[in-house]
PDB file of C-alpha atoms and ligand atoms in Angstrom:
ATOM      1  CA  UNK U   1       0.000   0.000   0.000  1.00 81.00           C
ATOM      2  CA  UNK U   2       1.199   3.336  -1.088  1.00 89.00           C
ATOM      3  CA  UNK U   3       2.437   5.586   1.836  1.00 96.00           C
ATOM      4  CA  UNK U   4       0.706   8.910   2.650  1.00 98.00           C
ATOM      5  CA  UNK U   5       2.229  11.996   1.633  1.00 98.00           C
ATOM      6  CA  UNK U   6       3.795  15.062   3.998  1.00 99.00           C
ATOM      7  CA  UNK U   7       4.836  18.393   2.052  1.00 99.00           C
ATOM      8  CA  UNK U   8       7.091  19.920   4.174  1.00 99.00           C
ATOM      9  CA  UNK U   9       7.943  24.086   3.035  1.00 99.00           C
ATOM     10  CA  UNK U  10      11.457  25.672   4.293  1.00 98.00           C
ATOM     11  CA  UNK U  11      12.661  22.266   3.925  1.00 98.00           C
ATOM     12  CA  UNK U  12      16.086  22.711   2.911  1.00 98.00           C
ATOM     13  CA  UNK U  13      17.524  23.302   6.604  1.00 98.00           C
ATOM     14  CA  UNK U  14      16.703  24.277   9.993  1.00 98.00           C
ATOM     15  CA  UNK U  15      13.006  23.159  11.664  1.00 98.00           C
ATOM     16  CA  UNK U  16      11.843  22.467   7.985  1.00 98.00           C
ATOM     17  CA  UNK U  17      14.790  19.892   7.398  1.00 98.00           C
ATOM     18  CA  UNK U  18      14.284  18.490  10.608  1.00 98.00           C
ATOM     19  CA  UNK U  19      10.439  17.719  10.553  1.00 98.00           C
ATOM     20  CA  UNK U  20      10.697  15.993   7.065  1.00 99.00           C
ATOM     21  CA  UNK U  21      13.333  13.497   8.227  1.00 98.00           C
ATOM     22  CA  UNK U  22      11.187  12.832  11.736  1.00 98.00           C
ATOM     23  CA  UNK U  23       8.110  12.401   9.706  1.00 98.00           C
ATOM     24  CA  UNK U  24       9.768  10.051   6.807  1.00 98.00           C
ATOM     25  CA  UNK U  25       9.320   7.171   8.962  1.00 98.00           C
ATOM     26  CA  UNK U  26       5.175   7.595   8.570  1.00 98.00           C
ATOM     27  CA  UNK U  27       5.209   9.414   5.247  1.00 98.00           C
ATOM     28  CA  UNK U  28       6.928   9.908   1.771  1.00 98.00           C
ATOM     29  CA  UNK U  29       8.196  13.098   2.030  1.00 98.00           C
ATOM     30  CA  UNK U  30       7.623  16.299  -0.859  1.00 99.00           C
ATOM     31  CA  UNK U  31      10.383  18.621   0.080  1.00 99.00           C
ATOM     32  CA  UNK U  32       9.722  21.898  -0.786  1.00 99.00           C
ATOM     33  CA  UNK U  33      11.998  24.677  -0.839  1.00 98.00           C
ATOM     34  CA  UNK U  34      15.040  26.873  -3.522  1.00 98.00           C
ATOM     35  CA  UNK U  35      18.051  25.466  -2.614  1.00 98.00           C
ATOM     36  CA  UNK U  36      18.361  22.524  -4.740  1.00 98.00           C
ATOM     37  CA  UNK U  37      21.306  21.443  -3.346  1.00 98.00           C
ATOM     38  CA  UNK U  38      20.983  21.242   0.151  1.00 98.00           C
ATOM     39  CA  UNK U  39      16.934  19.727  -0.535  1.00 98.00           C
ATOM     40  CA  UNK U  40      19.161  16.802  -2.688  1.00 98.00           C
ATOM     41  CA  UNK U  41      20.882  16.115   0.163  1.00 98.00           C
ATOM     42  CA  UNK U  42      18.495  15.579   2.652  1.00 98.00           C
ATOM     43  CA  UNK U  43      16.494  13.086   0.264  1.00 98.00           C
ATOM     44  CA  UNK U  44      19.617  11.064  -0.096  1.00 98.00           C
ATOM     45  CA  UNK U  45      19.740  11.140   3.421  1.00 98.00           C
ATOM     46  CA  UNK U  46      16.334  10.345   3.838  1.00 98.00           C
ATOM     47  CA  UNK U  47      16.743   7.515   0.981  1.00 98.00           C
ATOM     48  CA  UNK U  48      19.382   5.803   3.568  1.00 98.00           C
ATOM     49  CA  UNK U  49      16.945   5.365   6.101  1.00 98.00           C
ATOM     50  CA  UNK U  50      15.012   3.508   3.790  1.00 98.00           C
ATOM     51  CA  UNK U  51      12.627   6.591   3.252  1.00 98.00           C
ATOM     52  CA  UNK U  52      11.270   8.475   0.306  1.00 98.00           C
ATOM     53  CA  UNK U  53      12.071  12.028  -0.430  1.00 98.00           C
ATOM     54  CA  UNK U  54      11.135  13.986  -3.607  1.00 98.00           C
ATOM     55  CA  UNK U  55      13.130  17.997  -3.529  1.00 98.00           C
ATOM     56  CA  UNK U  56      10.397  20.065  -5.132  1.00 98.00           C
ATOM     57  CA  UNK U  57      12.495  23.379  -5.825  1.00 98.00           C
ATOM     58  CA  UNK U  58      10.057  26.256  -5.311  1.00 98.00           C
ATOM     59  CA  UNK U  59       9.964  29.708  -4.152  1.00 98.00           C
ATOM     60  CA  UNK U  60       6.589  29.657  -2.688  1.00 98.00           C
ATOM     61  CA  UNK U  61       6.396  33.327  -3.442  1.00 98.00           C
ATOM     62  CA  UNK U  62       5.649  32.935  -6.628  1.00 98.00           C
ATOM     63  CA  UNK U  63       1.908  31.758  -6.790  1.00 98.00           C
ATOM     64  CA  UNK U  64       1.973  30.335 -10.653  1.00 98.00           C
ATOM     65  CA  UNK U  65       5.024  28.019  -9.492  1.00 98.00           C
ATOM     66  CA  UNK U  66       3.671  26.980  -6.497  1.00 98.00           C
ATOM     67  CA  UNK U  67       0.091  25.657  -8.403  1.00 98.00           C
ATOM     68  CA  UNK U  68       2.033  23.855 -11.325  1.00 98.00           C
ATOM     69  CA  UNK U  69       4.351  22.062  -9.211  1.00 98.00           C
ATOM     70  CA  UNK U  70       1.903  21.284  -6.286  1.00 98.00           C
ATOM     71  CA  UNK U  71      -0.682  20.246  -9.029  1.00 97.00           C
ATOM     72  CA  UNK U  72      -0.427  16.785  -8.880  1.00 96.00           C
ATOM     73  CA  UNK U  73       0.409  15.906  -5.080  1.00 98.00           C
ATOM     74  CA  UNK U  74      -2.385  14.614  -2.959  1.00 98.00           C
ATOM     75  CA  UNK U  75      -0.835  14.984   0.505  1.00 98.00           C
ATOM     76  CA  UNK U  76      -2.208  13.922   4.048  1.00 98.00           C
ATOM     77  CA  UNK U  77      -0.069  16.192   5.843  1.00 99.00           C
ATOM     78  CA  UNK U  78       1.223  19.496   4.849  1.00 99.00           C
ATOM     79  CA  UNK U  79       3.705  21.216   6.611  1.00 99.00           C
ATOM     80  CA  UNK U  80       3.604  25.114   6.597  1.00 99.00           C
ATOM     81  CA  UNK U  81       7.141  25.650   7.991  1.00 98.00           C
ATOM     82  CA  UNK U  82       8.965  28.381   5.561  1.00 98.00           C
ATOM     83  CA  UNK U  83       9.497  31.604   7.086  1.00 98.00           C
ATOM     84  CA  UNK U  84      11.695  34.640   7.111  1.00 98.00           C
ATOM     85  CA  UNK U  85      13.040  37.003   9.687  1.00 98.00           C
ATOM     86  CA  UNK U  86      14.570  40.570   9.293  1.00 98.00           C
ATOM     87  CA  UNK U  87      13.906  41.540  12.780  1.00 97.00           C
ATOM     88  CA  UNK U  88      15.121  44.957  13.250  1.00 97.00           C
ATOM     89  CA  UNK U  89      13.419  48.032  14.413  1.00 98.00           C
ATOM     90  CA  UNK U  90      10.463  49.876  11.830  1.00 98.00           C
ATOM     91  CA  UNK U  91      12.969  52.649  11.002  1.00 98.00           C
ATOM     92  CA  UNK U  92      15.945  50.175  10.136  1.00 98.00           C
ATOM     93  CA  UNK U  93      13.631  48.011   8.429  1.00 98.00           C
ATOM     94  CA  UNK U  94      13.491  48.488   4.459  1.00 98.00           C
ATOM     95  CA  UNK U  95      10.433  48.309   2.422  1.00 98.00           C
ATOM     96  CA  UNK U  96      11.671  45.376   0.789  1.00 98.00           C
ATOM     97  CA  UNK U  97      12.727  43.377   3.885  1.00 98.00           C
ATOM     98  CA  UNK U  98       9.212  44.153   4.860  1.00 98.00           C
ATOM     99  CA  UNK U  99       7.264  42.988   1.685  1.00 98.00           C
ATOM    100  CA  UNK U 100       9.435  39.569   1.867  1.00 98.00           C
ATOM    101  CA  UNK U 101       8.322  38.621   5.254  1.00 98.00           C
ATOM    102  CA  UNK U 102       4.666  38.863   4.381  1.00 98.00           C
ATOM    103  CA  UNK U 103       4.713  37.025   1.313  1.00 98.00           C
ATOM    104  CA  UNK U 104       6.722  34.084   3.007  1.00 98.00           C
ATOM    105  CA  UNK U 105       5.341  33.679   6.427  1.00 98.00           C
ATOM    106  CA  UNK U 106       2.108  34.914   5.278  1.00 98.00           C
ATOM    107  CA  UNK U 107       0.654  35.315   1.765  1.00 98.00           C
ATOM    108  CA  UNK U 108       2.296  32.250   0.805  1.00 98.00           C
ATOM    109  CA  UNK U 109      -0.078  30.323   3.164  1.00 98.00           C
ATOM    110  CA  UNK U 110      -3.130  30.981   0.709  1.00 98.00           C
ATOM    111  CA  UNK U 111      -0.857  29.378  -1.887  1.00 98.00           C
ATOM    112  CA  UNK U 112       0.448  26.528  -0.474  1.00 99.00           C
ATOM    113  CA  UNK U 113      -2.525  25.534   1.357  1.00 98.00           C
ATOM    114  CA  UNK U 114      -4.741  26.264  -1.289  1.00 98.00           C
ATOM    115  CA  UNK U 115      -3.033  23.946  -3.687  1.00 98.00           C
ATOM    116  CA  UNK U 116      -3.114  20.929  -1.513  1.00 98.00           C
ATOM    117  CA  UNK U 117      -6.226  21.370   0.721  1.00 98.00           C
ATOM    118  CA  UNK U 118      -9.111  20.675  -2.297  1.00 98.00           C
ATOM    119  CA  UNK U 119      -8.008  16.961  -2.061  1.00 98.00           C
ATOM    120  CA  UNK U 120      -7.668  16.616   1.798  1.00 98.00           C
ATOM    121  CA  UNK U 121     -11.802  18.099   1.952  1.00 98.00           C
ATOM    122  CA  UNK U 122     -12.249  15.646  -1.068  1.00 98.00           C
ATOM    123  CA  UNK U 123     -10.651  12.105   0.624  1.00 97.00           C
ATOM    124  CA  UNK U 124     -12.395  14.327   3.983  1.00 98.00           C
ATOM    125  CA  UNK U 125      -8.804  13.290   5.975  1.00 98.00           C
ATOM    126  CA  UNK U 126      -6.049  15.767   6.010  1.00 98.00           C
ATOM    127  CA  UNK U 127      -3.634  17.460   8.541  1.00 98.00           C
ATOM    128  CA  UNK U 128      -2.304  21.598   7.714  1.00 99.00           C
ATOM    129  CA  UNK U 129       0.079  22.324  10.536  1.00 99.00           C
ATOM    130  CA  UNK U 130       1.929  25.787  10.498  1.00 99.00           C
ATOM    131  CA  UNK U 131       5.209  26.591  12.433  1.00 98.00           C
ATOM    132  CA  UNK U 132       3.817  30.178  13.986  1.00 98.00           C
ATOM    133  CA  UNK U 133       6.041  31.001  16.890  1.00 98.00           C
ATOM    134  CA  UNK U 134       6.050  33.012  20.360  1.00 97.00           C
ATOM    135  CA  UNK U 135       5.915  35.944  18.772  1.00 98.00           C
ATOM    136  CA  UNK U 136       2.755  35.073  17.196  1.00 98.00           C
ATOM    137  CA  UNK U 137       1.043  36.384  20.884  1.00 97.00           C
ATOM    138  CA  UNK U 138       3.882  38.598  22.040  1.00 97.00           C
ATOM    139  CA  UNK U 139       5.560  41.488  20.891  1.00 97.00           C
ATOM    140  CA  UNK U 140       9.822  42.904  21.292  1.00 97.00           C
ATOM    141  CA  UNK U 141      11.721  45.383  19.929  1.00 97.00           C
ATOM    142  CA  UNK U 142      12.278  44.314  15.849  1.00 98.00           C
ATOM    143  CA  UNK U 143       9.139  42.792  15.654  1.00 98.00           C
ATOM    144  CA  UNK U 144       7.079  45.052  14.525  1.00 98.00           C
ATOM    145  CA  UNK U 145       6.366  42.739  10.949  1.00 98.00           C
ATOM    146  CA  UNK U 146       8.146  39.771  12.119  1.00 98.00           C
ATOM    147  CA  UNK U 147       5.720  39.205  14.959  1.00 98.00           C
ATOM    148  CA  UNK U 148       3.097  40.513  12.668  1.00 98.00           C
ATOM    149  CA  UNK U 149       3.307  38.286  10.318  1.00 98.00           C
ATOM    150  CA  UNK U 150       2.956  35.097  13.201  1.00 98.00           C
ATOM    151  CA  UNK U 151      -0.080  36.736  14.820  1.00 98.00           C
ATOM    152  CA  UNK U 152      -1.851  36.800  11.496  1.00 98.00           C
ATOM    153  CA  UNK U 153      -0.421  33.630  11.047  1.00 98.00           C
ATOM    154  CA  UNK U 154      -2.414  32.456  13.993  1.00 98.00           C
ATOM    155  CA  UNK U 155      -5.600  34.192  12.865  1.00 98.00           C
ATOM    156  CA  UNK U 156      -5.086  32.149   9.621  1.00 98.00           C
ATOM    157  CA  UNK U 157      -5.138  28.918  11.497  1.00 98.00           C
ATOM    158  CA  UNK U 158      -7.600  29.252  13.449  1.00 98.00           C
ATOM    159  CA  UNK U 159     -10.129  30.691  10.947  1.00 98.00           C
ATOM    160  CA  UNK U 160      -9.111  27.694   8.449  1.00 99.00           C
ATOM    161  CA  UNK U 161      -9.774  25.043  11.771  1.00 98.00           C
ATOM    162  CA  UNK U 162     -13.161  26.447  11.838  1.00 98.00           C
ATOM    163  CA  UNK U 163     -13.536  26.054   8.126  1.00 98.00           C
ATOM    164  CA  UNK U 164     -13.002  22.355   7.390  1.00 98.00           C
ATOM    165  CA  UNK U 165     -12.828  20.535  10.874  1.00 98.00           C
ATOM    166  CA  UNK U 166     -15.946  19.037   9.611  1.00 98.00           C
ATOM    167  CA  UNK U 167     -14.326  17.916   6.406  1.00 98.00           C
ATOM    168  CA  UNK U 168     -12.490  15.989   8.613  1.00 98.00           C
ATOM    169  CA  UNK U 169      -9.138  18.319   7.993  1.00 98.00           C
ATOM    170  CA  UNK U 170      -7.337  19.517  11.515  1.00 98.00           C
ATOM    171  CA  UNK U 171      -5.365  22.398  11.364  1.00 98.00           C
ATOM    172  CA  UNK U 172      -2.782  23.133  13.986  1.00 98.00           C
ATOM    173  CA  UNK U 173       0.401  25.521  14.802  1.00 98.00           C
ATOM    174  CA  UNK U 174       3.329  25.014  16.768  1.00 98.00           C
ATOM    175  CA  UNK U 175       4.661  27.888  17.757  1.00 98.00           C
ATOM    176  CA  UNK U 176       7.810  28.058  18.974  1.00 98.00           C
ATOM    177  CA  UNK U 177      10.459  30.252  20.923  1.00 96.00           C
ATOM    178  CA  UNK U 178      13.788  30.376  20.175  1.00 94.00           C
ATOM    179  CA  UNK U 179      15.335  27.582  18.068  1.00 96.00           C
ATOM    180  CA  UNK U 180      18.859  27.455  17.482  1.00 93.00           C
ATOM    181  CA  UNK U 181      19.133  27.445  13.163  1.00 93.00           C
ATOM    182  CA  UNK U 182      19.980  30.233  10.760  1.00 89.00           C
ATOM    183  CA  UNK U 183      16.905  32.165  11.184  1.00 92.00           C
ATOM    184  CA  UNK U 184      17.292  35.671  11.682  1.00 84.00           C
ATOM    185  CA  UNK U 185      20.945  36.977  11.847  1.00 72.00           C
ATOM    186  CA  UNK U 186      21.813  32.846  12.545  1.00 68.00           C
ATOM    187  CA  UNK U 187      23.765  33.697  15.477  1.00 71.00           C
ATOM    188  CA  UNK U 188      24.149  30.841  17.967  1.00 69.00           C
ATOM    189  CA  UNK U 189      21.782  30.149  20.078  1.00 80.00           C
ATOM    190  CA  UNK U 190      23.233  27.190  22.444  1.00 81.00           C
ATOM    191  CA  UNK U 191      20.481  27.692  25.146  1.00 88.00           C
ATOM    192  CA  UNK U 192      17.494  27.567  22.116  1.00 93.00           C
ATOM    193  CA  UNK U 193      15.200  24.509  21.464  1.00 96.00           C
ATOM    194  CA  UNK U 194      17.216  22.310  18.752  1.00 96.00           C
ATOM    195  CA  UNK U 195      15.188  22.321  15.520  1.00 97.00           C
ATOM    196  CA  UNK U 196      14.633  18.015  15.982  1.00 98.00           C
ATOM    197  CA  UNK U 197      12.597  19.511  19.615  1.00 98.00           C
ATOM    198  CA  UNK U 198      10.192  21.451  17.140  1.00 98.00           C
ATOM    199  CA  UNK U 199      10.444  18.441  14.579  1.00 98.00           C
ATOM    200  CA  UNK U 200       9.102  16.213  17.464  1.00 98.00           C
ATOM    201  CA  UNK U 201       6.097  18.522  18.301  1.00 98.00           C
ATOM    202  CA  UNK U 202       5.028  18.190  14.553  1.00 98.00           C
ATOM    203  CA  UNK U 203       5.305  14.533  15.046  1.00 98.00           C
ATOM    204  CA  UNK U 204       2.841  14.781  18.598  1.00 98.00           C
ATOM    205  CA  UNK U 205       0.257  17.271  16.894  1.00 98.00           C
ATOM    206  CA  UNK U 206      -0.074  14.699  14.101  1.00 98.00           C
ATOM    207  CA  UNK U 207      -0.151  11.625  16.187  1.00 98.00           C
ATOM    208  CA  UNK U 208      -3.711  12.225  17.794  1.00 97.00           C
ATOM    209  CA  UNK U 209      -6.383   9.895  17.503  1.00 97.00           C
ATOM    210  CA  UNK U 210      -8.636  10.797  14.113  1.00 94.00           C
ATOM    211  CA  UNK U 211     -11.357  12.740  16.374  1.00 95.00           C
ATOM    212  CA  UNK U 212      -9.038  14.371  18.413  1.00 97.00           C
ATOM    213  CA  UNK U 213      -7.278  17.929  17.344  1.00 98.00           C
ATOM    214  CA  UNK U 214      -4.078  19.763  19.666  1.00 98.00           C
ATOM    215  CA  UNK U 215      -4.572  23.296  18.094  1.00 98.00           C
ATOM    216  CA  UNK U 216      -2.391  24.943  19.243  1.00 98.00           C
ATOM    217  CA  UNK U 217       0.743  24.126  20.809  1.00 98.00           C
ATOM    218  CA  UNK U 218       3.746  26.049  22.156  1.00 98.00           C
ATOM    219  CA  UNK U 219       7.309  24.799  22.702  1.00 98.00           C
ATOM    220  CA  UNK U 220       9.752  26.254  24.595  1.00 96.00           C
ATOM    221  CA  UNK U 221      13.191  25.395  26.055  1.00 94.00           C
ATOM    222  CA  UNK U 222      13.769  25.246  30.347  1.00 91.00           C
ATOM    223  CA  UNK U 223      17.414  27.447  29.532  1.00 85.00           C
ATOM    224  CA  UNK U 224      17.094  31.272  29.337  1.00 77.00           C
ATOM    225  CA  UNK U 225      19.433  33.026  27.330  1.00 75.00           C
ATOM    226  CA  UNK U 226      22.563  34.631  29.709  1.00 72.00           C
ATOM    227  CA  UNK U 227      21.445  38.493  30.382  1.00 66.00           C
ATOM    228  CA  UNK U 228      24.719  40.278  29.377  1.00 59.00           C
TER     229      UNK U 228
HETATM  230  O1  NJP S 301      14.708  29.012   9.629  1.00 59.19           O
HETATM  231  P1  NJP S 301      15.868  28.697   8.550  1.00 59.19           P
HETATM  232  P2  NJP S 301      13.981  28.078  10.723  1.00 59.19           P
HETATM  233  N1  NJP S 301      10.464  29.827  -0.886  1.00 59.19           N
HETATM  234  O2  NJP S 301      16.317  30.034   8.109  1.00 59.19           O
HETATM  235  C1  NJP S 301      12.914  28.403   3.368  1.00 59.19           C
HETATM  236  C2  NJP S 301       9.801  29.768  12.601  1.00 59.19           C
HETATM  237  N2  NJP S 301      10.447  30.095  13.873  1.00 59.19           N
HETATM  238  O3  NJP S 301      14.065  26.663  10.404  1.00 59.19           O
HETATM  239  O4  NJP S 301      14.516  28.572  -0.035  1.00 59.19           O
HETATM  240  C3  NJP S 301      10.679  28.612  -0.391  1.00 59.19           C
HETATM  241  O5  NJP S 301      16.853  27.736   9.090  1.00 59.19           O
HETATM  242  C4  NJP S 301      14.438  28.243   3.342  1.00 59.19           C
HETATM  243  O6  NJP S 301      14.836  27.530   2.170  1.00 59.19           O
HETATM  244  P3  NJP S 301      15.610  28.175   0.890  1.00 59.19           P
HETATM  245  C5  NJP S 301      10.143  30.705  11.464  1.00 59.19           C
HETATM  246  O7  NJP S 301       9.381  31.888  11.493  1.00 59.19           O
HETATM  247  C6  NJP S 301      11.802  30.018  14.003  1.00 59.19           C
HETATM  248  O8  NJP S 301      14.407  28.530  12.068  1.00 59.19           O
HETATM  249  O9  NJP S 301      16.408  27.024   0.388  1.00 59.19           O
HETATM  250  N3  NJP S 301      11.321  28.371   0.774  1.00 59.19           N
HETATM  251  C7  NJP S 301      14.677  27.370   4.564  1.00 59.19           C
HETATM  252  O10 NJP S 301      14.505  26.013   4.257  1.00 59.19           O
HETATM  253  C8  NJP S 301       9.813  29.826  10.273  1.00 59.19           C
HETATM  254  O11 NJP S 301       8.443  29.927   9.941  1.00 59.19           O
HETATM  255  C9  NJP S 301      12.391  30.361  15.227  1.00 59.19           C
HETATM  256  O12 NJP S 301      16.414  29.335   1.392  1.00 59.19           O
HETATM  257  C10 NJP S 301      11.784  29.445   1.438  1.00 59.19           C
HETATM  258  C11 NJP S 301      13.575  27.801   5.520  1.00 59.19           C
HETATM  259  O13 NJP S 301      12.601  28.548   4.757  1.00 59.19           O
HETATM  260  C12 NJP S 301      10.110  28.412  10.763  1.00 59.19           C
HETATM  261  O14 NJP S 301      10.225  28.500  12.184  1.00 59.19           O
HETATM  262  C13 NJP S 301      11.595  30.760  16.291  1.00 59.19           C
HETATM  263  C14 NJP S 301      11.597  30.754   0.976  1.00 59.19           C
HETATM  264  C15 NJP S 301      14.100  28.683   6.622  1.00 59.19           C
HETATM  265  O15 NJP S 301      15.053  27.978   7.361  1.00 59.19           O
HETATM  266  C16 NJP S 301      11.383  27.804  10.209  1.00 59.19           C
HETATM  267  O16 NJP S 301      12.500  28.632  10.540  1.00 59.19           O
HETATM  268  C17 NJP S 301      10.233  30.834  16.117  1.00 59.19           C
HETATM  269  C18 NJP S 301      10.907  30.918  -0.249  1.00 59.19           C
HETATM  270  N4  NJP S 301      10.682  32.141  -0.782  1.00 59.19           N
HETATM  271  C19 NJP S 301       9.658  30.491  14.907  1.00 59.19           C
HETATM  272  N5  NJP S 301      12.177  31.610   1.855  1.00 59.19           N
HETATM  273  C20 NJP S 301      13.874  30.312  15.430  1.00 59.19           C
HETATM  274  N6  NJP S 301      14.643  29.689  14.548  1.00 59.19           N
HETATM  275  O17 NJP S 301      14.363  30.854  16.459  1.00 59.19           O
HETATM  276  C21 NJP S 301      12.703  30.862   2.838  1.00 59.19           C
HETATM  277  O18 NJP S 301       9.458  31.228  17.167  1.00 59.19           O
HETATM  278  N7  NJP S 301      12.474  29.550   2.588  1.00 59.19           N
END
């Protein structure tokens, strides 16, 4: 019997990278993100644990891309994890650094999910989970898009659980605080969550019995970063 399918966006490293090779015990994997390269390698790697991986290079920015090469991929699970982060404050911020972080964390959700989520209300089984983060309910200094972008992203989920929860489609986000990858200025972060701690979440939140949904879910780390 075929396996079911988990798109995974931002795939190519960090929390994205991680959650694909956690879930490609359960599910053949559609890794989505540019870097061909780097999306390559994890398949092989994913191919050695007797896994299947396909790299799907994509900017999910561009809406006619994301519908042709989505087209054809009827996936159980789809994994909303690409996002950006200039986080910097309003009057340092430019007007392009602004207009990227909305159409990755956040217009590029009505893409994506709108190219896989037709066939999830169809086969009425389907799971949209969406890495949101801390920020998403909080605000600090830099944030003023950054954390925008996560509360909308928040509104988004929520809205879509009410939509097709009785199509038999959960939505949930894990939100996250800090997570030691190359987000942001990809300075280390040796106190953060590792990105396999988010990647392990995803794997809970999609674990729960068919009539049973975990939202929303927040993951943090016990360590606090040093005050200098
Ligand atoms: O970031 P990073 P994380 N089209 O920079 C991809 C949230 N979060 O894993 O295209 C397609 O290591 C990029 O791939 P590439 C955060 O908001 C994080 O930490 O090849 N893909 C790469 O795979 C985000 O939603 C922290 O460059 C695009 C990936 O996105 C999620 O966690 C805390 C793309 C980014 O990998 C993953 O972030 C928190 C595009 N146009 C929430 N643009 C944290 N790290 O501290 C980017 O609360 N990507």
């Amino acid at each position: 019997m075929p396996r079911p399918v988990a798109v995974v966006t931002g795939a190519s490293r960090g929390i994205g990278r991680a959650t694909a090779l956690r879930l490609s015990s359960d599910y053949d994997i559609v890794a989505v993100a540019r870097s061909r390269g780097e999306l390559d390698s994890l398949a092989a790697e994913i191919a050695g644990r007797g896994g299947a991986c396909r790299s799907c290079v994509l900017d999910i920015t561009d809406p006619g891309a994301v519908a042709a090469a989505l087209a054809d991929v009827d996936a159980q699970v789809l994994v909303n994890n690409a996002g950006i982060g200039y986080l910097k404050p309003l009057l340092e911020l430019t007007r392009d650094e602004w207009t990227r972080m909305v159409d990755v964390n956040f217009t590029a959700l009505f893409d994506v999910t709108r190219a896989l989520l037709p066939r999830m209300i169809v086969r009425q089984s389907g799971h949209v989970v969406v890495i949101g983060s801390i920020a998403g309910r909080s605000a600090f200094v830099g944030g003023t898009c950054y954390a925008g972008t996560k509360h909308a992203v928040m509104a988004f989920t929520e809205c879509l659980m009410l939509e097709v929860r009785d199509a038999g489609v959960k939505v949930s986000v894990v939100s996250p605080g800090s997570v030691s990858t190359h987000f942001g200025s990809g300075s280390s972060k040796s106190w953060a969550l590792a990105a396999e701690d988010v990647a392990s979440a995803v794997a809970q939140v999609l674990a729960t019995p068919p009539t049973v949904l975990i939202h929303r879910l927040e993951v943090r780390t016990l360590t606090a970063p040093k005050k200098s």
